[in-house]
Coordinates of C-alpha atoms in Angstrom, one line a residue:
Chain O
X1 CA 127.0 137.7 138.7
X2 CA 123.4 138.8 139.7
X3 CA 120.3 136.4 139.5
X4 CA 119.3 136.4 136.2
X5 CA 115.2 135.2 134.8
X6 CA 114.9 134.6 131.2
X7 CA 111.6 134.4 130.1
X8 CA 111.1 133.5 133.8
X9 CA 113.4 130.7 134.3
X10 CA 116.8 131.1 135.7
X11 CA 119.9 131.7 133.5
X12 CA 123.2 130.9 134.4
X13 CA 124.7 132.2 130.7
X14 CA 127.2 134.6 130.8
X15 CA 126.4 135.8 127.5
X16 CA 123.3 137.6 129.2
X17 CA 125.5 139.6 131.3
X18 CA 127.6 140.7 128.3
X19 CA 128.2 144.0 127.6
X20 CA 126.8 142.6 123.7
X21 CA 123.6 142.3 124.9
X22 CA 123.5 145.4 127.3
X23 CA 124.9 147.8 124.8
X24 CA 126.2 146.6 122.1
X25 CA 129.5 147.1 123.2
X26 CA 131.8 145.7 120.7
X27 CA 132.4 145.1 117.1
X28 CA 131.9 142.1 114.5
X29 CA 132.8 140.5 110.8
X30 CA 130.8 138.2 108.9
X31 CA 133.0 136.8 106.0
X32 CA 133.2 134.0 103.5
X33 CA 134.8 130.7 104.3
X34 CA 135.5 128.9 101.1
X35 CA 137.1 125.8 99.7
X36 CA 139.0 125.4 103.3
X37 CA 140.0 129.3 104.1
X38 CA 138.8 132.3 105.1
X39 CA 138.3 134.4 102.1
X40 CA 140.5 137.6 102.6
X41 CA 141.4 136.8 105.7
X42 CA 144.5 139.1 106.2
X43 CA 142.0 142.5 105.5
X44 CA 139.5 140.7 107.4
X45 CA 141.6 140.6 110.4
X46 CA 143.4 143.9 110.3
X47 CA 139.7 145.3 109.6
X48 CA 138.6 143.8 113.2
X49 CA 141.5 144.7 114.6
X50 CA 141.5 148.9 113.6
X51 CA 137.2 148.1 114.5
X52 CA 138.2 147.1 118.0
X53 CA 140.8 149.5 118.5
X54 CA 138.2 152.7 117.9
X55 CA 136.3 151.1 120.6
X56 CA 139.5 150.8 123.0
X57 CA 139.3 146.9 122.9
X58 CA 141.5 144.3 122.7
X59 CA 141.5 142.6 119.2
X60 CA 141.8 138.6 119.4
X61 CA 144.9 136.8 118.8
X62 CA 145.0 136.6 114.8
X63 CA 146.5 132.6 115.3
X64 CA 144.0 131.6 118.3
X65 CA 141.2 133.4 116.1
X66 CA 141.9 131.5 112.8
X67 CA 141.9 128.6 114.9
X68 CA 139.1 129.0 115.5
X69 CA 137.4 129.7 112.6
X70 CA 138.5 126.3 111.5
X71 CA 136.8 124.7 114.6
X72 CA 133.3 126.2 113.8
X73 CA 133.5 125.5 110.2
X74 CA 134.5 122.2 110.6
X75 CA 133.7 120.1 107.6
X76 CA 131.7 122.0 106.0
X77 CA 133.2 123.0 102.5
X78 CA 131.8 126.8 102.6
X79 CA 130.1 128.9 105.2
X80 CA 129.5 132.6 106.7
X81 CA 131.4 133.3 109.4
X82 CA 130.6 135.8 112.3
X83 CA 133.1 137.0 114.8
X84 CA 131.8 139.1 117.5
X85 CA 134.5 140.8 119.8
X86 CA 133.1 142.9 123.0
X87 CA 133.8 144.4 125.9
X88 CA 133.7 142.0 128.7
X89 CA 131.4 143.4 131.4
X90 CA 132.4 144.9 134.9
X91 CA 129.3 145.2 136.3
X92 CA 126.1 148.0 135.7
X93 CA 126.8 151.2 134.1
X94 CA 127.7 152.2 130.6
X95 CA 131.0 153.3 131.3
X96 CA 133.9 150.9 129.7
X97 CA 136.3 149.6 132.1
X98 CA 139.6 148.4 130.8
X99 CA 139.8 146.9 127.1
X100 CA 139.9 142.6 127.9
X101 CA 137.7 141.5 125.1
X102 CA 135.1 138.5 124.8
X103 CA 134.4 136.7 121.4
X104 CA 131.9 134.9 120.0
X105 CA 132.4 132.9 116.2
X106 CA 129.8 131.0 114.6
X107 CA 129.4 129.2 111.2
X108 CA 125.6 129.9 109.6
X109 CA 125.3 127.3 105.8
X110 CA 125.7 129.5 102.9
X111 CA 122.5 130.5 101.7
X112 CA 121.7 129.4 98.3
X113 CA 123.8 131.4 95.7
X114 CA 121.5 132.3 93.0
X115 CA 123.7 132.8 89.8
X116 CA 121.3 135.3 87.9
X117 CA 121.9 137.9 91.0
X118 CA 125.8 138.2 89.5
X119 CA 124.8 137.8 85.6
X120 CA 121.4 140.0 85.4
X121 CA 121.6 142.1 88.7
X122 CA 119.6 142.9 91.8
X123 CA 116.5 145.2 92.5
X124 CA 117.2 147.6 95.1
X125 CA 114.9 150.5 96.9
X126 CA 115.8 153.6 98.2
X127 CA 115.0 153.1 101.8
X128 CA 112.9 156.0 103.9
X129 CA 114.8 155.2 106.8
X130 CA 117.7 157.9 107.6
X131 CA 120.9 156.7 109.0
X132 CA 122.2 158.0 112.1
X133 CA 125.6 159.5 112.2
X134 CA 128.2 158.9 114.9
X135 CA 131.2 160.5 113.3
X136 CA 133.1 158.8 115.9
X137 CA 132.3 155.3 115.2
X138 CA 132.0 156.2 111.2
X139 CA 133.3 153.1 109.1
X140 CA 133.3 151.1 112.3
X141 CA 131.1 147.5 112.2
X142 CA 129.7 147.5 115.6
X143 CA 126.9 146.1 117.1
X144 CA 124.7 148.8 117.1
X145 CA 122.9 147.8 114.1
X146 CA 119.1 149.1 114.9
X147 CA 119.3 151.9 111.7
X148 CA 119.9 148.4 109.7
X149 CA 117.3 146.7 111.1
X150 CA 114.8 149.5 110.6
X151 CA 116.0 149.7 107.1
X152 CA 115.8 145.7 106.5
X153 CA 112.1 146.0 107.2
X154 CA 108.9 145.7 104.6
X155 CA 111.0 145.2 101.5
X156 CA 108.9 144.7 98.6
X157 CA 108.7 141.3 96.4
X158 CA 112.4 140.3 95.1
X159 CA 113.7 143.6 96.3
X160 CA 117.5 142.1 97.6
X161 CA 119.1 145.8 99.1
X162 CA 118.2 149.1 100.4
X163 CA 120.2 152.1 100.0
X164 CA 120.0 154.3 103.4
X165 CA 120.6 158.0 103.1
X166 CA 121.9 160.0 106.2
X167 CA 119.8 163.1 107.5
X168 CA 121.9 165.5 104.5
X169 CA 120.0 163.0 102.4
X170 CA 123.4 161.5 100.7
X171 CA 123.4 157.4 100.6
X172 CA 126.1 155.9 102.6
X173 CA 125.4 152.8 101.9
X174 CA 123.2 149.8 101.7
X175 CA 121.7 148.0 104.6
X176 CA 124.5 145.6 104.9
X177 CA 126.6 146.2 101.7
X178 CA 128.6 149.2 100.6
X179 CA 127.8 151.1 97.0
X180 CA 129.8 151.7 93.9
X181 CA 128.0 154.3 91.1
X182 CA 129.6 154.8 87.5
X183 CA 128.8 158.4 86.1
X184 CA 131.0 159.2 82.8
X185 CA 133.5 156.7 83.4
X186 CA 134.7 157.6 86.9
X187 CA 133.5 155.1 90.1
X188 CA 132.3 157.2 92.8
X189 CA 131.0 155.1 96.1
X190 CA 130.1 157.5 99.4
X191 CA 132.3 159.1 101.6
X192 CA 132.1 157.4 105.3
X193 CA 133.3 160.1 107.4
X194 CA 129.9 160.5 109.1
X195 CA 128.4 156.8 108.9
X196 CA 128.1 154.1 107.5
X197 CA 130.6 151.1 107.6
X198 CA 134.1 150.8 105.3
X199 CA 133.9 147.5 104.2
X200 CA 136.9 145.1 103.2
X201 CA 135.3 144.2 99.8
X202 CA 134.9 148.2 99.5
X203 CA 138.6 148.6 99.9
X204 CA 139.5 145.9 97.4
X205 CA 137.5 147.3 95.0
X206 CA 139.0 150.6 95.9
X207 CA 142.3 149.3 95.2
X208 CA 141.7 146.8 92.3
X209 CA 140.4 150.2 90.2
X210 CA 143.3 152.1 91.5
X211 CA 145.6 149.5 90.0
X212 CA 143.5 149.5 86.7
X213 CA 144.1 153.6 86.5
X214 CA 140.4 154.1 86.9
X215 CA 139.6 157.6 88.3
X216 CA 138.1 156.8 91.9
X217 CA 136.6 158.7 93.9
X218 CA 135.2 159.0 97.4
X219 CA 132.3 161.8 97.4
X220 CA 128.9 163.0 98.5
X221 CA 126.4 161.1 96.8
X222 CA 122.7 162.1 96.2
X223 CA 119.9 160.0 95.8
X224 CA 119.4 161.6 92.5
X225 CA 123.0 160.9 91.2
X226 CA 122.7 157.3 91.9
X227 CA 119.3 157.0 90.1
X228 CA 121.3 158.8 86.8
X229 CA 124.5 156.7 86.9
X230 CA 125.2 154.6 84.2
X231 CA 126.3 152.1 86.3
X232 CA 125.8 150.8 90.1
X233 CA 126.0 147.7 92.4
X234 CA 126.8 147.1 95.9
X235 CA 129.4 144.9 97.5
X236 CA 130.0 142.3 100.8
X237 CA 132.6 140.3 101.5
X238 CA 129.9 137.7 101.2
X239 CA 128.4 137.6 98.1
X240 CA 131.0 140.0 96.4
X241 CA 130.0 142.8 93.4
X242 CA 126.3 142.7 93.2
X243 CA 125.3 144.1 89.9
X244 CA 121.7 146.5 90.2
X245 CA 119.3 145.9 87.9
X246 CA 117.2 148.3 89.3
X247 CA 116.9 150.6 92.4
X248 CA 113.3 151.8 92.7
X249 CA 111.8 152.7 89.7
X250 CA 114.7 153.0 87.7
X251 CA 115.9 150.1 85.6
X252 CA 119.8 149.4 84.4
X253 CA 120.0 147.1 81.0
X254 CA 122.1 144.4 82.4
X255 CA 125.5 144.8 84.5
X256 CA 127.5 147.5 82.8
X257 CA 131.6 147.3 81.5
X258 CA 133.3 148.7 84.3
X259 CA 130.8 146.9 86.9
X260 CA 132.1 143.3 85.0
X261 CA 135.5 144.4 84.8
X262 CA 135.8 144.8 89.2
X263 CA 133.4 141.7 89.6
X264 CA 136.5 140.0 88.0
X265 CA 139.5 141.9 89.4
X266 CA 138.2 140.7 93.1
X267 CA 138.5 137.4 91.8
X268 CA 136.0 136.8 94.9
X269 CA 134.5 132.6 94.7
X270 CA 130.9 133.4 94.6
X271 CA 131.5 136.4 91.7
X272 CA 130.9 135.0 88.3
X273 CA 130.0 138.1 86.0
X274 CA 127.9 137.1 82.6
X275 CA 130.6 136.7 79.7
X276 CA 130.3 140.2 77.4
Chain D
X1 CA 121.1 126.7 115.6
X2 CA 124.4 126.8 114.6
X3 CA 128.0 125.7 116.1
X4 CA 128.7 128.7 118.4
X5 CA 132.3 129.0 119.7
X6 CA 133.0 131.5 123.2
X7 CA 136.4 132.3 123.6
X8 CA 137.4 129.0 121.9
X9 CA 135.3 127.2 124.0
X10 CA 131.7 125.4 122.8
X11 CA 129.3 127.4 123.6
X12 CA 125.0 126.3 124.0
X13 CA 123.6 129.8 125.4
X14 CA 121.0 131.4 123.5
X15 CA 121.8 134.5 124.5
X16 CA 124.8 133.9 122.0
X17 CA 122.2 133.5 119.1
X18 CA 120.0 136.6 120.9
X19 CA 119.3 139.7 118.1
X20 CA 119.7 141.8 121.6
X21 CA 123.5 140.6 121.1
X22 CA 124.1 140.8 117.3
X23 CA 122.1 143.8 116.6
X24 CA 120.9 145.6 119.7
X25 CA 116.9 144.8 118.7
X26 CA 115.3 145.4 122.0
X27 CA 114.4 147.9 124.9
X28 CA 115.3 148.0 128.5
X29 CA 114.1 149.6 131.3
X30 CA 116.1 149.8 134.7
X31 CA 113.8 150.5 138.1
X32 CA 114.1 150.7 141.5
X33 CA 112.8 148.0 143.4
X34 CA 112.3 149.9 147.4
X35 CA 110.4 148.3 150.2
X36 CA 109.4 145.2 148.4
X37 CA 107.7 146.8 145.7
X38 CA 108.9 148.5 141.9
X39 CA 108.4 152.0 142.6
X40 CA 106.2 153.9 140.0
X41 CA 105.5 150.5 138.5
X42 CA 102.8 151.0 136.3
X43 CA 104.6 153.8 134.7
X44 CA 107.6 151.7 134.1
X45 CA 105.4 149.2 132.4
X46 CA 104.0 151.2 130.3
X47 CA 106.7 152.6 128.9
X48 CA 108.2 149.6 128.2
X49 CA 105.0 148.5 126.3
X50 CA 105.2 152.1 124.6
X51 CA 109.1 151.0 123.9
X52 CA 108.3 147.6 122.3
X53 CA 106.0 149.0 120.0
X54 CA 108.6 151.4 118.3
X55 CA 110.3 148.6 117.6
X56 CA 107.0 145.8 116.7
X57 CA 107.6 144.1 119.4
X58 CA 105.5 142.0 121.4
X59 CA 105.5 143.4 125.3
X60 CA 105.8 140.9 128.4
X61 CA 102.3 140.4 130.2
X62 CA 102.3 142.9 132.8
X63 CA 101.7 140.1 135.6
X64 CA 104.1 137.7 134.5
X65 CA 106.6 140.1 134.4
X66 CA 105.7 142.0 137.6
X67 CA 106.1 138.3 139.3
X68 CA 109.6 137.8 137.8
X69 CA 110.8 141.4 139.1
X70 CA 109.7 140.0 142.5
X71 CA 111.0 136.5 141.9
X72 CA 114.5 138.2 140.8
X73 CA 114.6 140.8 143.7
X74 CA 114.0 138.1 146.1
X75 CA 114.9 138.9 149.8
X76 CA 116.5 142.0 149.0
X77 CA 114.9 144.9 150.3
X78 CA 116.0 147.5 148.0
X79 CA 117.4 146.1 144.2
X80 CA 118.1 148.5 140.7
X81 CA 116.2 145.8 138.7
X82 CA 117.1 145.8 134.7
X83 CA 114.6 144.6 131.7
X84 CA 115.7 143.5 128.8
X85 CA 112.7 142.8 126.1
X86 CA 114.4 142.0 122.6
X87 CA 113.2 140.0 119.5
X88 CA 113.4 136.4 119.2
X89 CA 116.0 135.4 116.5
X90 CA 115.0 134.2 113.4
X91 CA 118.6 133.2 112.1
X92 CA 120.6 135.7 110.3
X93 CA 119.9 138.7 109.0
X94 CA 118.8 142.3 110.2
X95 CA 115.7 141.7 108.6
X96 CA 113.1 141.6 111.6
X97 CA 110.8 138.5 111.2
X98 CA 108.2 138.8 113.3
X99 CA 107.2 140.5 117.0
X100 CA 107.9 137.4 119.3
X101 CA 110.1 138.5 122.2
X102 CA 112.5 137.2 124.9
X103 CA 113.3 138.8 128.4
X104 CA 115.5 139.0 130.7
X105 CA 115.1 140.1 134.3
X106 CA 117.8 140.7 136.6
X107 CA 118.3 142.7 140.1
X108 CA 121.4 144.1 141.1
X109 CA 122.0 145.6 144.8
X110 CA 121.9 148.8 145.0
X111 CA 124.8 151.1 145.1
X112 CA 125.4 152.9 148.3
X113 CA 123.2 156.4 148.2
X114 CA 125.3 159.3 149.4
X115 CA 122.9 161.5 150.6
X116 CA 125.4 164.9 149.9
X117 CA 124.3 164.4 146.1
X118 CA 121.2 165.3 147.1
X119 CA 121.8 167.7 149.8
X120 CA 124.6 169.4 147.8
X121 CA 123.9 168.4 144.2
X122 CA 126.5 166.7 142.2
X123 CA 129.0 167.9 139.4
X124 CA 128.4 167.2 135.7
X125 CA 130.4 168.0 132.9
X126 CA 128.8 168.7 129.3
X127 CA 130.5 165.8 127.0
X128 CA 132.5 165.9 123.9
X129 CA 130.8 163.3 122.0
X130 CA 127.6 164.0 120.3
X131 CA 124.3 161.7 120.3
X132 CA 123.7 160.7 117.0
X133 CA 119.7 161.3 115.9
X134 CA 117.2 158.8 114.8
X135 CA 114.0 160.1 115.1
X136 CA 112.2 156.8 114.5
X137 CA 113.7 155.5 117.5
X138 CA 113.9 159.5 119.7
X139 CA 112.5 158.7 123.4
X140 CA 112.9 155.0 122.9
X141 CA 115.2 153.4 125.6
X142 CA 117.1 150.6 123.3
X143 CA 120.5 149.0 123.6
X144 CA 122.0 150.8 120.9
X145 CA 124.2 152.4 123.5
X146 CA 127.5 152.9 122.0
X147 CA 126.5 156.9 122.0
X148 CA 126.2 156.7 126.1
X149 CA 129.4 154.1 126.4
X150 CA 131.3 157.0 124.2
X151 CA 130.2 159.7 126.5
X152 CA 130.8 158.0 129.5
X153 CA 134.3 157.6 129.4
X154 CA 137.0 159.6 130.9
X155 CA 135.7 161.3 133.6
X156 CA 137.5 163.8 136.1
X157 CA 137.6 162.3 139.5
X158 CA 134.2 163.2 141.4
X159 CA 131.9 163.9 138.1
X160 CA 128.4 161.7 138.1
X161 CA 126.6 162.7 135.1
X162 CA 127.6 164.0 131.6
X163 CA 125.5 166.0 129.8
X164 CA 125.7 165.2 125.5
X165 CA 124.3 167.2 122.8
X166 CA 123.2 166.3 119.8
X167 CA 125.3 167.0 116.4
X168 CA 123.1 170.6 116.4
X169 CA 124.7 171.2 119.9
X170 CA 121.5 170.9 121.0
X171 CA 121.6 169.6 125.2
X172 CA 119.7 166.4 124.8
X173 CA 120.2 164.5 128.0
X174 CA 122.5 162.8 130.6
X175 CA 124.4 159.7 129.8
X176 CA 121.7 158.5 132.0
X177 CA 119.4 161.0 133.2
X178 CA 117.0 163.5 131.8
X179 CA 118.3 167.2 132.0
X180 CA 115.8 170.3 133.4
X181 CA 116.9 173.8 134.3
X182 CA 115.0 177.0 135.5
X183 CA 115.3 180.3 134.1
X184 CA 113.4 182.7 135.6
X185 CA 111.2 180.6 137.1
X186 CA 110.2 178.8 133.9
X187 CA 111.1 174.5 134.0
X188 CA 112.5 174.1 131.1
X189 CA 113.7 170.3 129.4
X190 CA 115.2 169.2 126.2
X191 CA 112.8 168.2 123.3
X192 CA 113.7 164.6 122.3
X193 CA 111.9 164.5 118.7
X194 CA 115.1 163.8 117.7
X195 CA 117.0 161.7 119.8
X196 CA 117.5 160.8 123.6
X197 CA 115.6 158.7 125.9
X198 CA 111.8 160.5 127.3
X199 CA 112.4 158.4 130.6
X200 CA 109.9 157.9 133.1
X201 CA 111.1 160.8 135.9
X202 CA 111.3 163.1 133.3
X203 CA 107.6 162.1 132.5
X204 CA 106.4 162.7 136.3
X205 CA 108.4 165.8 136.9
X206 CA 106.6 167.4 134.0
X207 CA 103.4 166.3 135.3
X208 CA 104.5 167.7 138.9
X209 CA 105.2 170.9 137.6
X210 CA 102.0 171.1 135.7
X211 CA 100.2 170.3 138.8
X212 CA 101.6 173.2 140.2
X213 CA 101.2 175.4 137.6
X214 CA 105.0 176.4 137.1
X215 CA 105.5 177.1 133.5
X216 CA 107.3 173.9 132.1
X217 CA 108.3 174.0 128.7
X218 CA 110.4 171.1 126.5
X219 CA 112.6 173.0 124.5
X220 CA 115.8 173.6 122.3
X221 CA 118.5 174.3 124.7
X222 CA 121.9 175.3 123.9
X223 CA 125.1 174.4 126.5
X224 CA 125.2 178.0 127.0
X225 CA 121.6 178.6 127.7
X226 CA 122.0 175.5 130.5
X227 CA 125.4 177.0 132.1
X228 CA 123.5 180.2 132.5
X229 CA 120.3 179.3 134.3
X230 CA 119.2 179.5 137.8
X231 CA 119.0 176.1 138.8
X232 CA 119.7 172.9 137.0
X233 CA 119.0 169.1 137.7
X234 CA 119.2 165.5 136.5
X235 CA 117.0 162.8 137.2
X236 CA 115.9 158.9 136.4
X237 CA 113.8 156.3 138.2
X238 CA 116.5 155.2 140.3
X239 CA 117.9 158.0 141.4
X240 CA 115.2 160.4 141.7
X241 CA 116.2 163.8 141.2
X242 CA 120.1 164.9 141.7
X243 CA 120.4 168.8 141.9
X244 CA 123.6 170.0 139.4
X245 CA 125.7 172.2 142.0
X246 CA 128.6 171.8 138.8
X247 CA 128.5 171.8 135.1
X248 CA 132.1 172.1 134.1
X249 CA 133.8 175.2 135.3
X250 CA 129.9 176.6 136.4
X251 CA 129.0 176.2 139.7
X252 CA 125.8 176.6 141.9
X253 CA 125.7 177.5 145.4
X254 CA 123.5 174.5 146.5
X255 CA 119.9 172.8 145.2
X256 CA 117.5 175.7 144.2
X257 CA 114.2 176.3 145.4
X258 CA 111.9 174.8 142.5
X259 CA 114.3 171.6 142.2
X260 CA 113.9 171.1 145.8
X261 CA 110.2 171.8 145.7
X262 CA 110.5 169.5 142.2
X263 CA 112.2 166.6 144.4
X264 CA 109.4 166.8 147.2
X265 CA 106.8 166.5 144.7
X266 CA 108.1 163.3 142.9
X267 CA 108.0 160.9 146.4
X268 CA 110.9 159.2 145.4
X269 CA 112.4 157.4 148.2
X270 CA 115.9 158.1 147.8
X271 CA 115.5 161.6 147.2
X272 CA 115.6 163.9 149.8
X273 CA 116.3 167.1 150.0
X274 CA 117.8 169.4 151.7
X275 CA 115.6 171.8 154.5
X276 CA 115.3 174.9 153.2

């Protein structure tokens, strides 16, 4: 280990040699710990684990992991949870040597749930920043997360989510949710061959309308054809089925049908949907 | 702050906590520290400054941080020294709260110069995996550097640089070097309104060729256009100028006249080549 000043005092942490900080080398989850569990955990973990794997790293043990989860929760009765899994460093120079792994897991207190977000909906903008496209690391959560952080800046008042386009101009998804449109009946949410990331709430939404026999479909998704579908929201594992109430100028009555119907097929804690 | 766990163990770094380590918000610069001074400091400096503005950040004061360069570096007499300028965390979220920014400083030795790279050039190959584009952040050096971890895997034996292009198969740059070639005694270099890093070499080479009048021009280059030129080189602060006497199944019969004229001009102190 080199000599290390932060902010001109030595540093002994090991974290600032980490191939996290240097790179972003590595891949993460935030999920919902509720009532004493991991929400979802199984998808959670296989979702780090097929994450890890496009970076050539070593996924955790799933026991040791859980374990640990547990540890940083400890009494408190909900909390978001973020694993980090990375490369652990070998030195200067970008390229990866081996696959041994290093993981960080922290508990942050649930922000305040504010019921009105599941009953009336959120606003949402179109953001004008482009997503970048890595077709190799498409539908991967790693730790390169600048696009995001671009697109998290200057939201207006009460605006919650913004959709990011890639450079074709289709929306992949929203700054740190995934995005469900109704058009005609059918649920379309963007293809993630390109960018973006494939959430685990996406996939259980993807499955719950596949068991209710609703035509779903992966596609190519305009701005346009989001602002004319009769129905949208986004999804997290952490806060669930978001309704939108509005996403830039236009405005949605009130969570639609099929919208309520998935906010109660993933049975998700947080998820209440207004009564019809 | 909140309960952080590091591979199971309790963990009180800040780094842990750092956005540089959960999202990659910062810049970097890496230098060469020769004969008890940074070479071309000034430069260095303000391109970092020009880098932490992409990204509303805050810069380090030039003094303080030209005292912990020394202060790292210490006895050494030749270092690679890396900064790492990121923004101070505001708890979770991408949302950027703020410009108030941490650093890190740290010198490593310097890896032993084999004078044949210069001499003889080195052998590149043109990589597989494309950089993806952001133009809000094109010529910024960040650590969002999955793209250069990607492309600097798997290299045959004896290969020092890989060239990427972007998703256009436009050659944008080295995995850690800025690319020029000469065609018919034109200097030609990659555009980077798009994506890659404008690093501080590249920056003075320009200015050396302007000074003596050769016809420099950043460009759109395909891989085709760079395997057919006359001369070819690479180049970044700490390496100066390597001549390209490979790129993949291409070669050259040794460092051309205008890239050894190129690498007297830019005074670097590793870099020396040849006699004609």
């Amino acid at each position: 280990m080199t000599y290390i000043l932060h902010d001109g005092r030595p540093c002994t942490e090991s974290a600032a040699s980490s191939r996290a900080l240097h790179y972003g080398d590595g891949v993460f989850r935030t999920l919902l710990w509720y009532d004493g569990q991991a929400v979802d955990w199984p998808a959670q973990f296989d979702k780090l684990s097929a994450d890890c794997s496009a970076l050539a790293l070593a996924a955790p043990d799933a026991d040791t992991l859980a374990a640990e989860l547990a540890q940083a929760v400890g009494v408190q009765p909900s909390a978001a949870v973020k694993i980090i899994v990375a490369r652990r460093t070998s030195g200067r120079g970008y390229a990866p040597v081996g696959s041994a792994s290093e993981r960080w897991v922290q508990a942050y207190p649930l922000q305040h749930v504010d019921q009105s977000d599941y009953e009336q909906g959120i606003a949402a903008i179109l953001s004008s920043v482009r997503l970048s496209t890595q077709p190799l690391l498409a539908g991967v959560k790693h730790l390169n997360r600048l696009d995001q952080v671009l697109g998290s800046r200057d939201w207006p008042q009460g605006v919650r989510e913004a959709l990011m386009c890639d450079a074709q101009g289709h929306v992949i998804c929203g700054t740190r949710s995934n995005l469900f449109v109704v058009r005609d009946g059918a649920l379309l949410t963007p293809r993630l061959d390109l960018g973006g990331v494939a959430g685990i709430m996406r996939a259980k939404i993807i499955d719950s309308a596949r068991r209710m026999q609703l035509h779903i479909e992966q596609a190519e998704l305009s701005a346009d054809e989001c602002l004319a579908a009769d129905e949208a929201f986004v999804c997290n594992a952490l806060i669930g089925i978001w309704p939108l109430r509005a996403l830039g100028e236009r405005a949605w009555p009130g969570p639609g049908a099929l919208t309520r119907k998935l906010m109660r097929a993933v049975a998700h804690p947080l998820c209440r949907p207004a009564r019809p």
